[in-house]
mmCIF file with all atom_site columns, C-alpha atoms in Angstrom:
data_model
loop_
_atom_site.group_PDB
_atom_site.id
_atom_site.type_symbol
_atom_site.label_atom_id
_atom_site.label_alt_id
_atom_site.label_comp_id
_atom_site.label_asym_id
_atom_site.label_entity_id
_atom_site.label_seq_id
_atom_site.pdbx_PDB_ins_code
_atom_site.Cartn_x
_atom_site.Cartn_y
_atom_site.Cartn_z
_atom_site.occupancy
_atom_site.B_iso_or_equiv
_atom_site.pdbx_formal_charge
_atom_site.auth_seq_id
_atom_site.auth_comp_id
_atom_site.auth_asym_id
_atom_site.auth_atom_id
_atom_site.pdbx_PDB_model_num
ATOM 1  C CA . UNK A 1 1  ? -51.916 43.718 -14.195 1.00 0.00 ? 194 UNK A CA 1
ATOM 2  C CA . UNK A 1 2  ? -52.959 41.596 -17.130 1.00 0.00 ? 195 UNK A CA 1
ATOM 3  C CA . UNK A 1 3  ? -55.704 40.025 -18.551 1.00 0.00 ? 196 UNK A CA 1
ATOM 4  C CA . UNK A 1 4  ? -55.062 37.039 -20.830 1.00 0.00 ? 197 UNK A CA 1
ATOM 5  C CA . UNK A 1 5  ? -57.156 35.859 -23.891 1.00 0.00 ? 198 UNK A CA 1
ATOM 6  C CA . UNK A 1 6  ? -56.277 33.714 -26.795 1.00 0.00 ? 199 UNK A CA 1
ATOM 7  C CA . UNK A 1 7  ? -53.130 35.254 -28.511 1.00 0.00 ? 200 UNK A CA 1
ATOM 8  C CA . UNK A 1 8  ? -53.732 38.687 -26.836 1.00 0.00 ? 201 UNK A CA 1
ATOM 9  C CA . UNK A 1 9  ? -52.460 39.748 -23.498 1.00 0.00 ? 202 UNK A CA 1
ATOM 10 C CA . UNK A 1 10 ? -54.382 42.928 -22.169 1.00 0.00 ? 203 UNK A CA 1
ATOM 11 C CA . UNK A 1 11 ? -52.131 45.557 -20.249 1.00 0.00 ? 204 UNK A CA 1
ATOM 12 C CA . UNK A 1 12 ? -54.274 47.383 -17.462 1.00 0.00 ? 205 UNK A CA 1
ATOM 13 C CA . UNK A 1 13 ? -53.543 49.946 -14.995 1.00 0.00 ? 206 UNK A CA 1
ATOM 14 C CA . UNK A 1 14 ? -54.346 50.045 -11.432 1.00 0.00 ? 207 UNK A CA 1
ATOM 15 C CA . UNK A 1 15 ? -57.932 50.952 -12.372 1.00 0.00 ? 208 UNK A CA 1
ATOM 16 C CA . UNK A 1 16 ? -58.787 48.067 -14.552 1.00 0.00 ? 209 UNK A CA 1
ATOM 17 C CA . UNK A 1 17 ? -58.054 50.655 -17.598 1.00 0.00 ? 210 UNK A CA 1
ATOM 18 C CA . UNK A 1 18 ? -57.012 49.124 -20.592 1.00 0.00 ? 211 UNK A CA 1
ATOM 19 C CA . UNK A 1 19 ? -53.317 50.854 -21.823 1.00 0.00 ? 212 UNK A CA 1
ATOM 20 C CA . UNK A 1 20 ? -52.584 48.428 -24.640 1.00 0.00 ? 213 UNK A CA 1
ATOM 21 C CA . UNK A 1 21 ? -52.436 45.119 -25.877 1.00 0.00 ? 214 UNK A CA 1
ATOM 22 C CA . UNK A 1 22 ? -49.818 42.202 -26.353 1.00 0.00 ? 215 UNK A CA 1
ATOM 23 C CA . UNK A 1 23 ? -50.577 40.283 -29.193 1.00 0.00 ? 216 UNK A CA 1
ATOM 24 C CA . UNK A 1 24 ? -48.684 36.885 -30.813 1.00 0.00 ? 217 UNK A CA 1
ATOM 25 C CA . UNK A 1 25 ? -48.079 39.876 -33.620 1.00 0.00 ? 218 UNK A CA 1
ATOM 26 C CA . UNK A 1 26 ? -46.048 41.678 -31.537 1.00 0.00 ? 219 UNK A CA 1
ATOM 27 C CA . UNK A 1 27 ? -44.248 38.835 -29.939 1.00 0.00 ? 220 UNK A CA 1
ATOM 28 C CA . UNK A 1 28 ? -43.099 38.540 -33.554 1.00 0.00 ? 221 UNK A CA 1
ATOM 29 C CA . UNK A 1 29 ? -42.439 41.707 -34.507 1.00 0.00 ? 222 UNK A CA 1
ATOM 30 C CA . UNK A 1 30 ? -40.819 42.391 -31.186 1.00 0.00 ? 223 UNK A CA 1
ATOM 31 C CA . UNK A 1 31 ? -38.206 38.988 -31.454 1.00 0.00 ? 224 UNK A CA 1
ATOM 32 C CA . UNK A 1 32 ? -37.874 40.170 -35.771 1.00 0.00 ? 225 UNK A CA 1
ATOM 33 C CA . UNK A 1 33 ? -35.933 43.132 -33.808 1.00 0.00 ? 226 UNK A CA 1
ATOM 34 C CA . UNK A 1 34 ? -33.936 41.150 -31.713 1.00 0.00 ? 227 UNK A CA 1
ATOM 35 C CA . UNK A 1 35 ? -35.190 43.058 -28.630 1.00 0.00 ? 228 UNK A CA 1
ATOM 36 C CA . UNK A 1 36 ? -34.131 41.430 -25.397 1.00 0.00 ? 229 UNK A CA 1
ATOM 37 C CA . UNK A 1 37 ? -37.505 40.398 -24.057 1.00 0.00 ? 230 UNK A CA 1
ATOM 38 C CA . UNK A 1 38 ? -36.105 39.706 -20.567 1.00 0.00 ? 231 UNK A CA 1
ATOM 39 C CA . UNK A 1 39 ? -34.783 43.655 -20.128 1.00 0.00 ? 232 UNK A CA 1
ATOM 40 C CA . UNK A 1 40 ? -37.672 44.946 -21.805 1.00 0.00 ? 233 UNK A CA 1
ATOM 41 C CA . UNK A 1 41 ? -40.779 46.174 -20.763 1.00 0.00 ? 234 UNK A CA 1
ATOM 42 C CA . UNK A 1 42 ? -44.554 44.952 -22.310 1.00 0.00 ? 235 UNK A CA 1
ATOM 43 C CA . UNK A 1 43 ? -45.356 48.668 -22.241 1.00 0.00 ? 236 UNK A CA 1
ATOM 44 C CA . UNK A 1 44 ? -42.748 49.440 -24.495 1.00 0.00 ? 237 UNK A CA 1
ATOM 45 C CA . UNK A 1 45 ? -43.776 47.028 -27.437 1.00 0.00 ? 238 UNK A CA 1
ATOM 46 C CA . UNK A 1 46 ? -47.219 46.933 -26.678 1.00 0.00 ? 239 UNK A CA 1
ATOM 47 C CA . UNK A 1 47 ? -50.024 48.288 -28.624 1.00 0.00 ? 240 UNK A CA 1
ATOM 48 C CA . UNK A 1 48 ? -51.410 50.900 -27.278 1.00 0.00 ? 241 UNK A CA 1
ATOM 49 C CA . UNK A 1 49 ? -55.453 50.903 -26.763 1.00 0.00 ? 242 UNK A CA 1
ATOM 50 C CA . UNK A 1 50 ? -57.326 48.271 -28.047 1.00 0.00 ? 243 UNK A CA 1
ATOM 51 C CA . UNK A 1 51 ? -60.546 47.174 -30.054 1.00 0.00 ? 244 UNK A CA 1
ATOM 52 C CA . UNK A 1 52 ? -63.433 46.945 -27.265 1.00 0.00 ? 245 UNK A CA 1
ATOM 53 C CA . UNK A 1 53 ? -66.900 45.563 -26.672 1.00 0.00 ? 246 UNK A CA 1
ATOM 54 C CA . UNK A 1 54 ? -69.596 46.065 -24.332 1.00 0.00 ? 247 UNK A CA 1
ATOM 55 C CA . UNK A 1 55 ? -71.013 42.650 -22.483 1.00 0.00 ? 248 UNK A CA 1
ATOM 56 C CA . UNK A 1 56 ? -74.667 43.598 -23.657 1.00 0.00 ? 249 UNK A CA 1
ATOM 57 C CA . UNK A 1 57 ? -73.685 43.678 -27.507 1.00 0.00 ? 250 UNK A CA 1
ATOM 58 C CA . UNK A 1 58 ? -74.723 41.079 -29.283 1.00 0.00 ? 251 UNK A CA 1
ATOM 59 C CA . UNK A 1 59 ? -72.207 38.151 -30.632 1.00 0.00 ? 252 UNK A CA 1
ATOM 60 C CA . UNK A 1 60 ? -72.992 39.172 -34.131 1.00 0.00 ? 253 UNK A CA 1
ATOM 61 C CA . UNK A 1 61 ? -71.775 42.777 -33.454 1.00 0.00 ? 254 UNK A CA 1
ATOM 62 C CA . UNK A 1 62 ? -68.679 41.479 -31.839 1.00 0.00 ? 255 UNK A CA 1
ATOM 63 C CA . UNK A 1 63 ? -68.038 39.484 -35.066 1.00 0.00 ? 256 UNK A CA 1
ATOM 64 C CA . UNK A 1 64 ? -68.944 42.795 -37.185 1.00 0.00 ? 257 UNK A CA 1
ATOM 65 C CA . UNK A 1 65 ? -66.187 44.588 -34.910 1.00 0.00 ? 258 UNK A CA 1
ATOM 66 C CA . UNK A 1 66 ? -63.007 41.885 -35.006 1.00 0.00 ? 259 UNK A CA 1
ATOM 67 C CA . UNK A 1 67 ? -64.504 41.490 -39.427 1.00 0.00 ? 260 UNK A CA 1
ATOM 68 C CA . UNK A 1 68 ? -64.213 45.254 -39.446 1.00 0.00 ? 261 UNK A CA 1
ATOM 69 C CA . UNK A 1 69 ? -60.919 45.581 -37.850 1.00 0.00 ? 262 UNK A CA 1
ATOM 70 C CA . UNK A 1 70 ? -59.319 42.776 -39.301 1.00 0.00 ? 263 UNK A CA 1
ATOM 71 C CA . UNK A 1 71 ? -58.477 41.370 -35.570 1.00 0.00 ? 264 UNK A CA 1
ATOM 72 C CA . UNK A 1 72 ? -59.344 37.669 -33.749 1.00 0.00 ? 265 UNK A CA 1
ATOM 73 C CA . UNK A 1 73 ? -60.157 38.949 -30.376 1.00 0.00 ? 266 UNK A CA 1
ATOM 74 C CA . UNK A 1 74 ? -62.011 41.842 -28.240 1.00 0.00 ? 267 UNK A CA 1
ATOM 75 C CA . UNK A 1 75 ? -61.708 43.141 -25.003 1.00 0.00 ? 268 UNK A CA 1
ATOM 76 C CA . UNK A 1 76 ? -64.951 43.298 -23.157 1.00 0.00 ? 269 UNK A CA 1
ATOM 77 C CA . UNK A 1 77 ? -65.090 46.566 -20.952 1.00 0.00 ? 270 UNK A CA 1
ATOM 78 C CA . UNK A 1 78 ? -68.304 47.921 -18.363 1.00 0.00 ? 271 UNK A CA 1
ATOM 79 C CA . UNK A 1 79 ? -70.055 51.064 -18.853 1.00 0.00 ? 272 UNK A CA 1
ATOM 80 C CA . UNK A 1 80 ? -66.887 52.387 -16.832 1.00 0.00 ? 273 UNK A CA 1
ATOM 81 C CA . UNK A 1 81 ? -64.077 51.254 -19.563 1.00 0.00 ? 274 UNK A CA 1
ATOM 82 C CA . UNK A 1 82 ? -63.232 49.077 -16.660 1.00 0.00 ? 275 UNK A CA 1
ATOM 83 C CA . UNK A 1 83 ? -61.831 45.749 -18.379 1.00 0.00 ? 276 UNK A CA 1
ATOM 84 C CA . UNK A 1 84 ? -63.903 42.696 -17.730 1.00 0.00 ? 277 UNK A CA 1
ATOM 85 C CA . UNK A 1 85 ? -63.346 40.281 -19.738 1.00 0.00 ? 278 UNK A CA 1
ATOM 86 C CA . UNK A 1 86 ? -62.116 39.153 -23.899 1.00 0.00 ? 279 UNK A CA 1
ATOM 87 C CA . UNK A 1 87 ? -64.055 37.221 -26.599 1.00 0.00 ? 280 UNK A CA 1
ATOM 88 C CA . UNK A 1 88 ? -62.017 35.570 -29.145 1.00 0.00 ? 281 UNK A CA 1
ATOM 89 C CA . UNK A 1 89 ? -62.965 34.710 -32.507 1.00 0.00 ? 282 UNK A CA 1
ATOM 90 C CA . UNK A 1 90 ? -62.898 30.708 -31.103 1.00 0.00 ? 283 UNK A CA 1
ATOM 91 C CA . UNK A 1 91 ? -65.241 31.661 -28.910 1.00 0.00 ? 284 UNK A CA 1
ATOM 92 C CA . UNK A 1 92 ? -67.711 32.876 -31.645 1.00 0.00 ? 285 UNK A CA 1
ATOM 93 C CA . UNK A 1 93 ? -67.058 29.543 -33.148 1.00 0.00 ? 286 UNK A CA 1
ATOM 94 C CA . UNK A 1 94 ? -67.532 27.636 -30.261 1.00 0.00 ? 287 UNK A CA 1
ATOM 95 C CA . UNK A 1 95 ? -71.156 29.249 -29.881 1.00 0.00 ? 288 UNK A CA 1
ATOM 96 C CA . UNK A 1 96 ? -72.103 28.111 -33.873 1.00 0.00 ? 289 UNK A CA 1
ATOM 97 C CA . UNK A 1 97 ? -72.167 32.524 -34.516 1.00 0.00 ? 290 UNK A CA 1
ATOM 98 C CA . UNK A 1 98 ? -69.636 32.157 -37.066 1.00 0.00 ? 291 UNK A CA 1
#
């Protein structure tokens, strides 16, 4: 299962866990290596995890987060780690945060 945002693709297992992310960055680096991308699996270059928020943080600790971590997007996850939704650095735009 996956869970698309701008330029990031979220990998999930069958509980709505996040495993990893699929950025445009690894779309890159992944065709830089000449890897067949229709024998390959996502899982395999994926990165694993991923830089998450919490739908009751504010927008300006969202922004804090993707500053911090030098990233453009966030997945949102519930108090379970289920994921839920993402928030892209657009978005923030969008709202007149940044």
């Amino acid at each position: 299962m996956t869970a698309k945002g701008l330029g990031m693709t979220a990998v999930v297992d069958e509980d709505s866990r996040i495993s990893g992310i699929f950025t445009d960055g690894d779309l890159r680096r992944t065709l830089d290596r000449g890897v067949d991308l229709h024998s390959t699996a996502v899982t395999e270059v994926m990165t694993p995890g991923g830089i998450t928020s919490q739908p009751e943080h504010l927008a300006a600790e969202a922004l804090k987060l993707m500053e911090d971590n030098k990233i453009n997007s966030l997945l949102v996850v519930d108090e379970d780690s289920n994921l839920i939704g993402a928030l892209n650095m657009h978005d923030l735009l969008r709202a007149g945060v940044v």
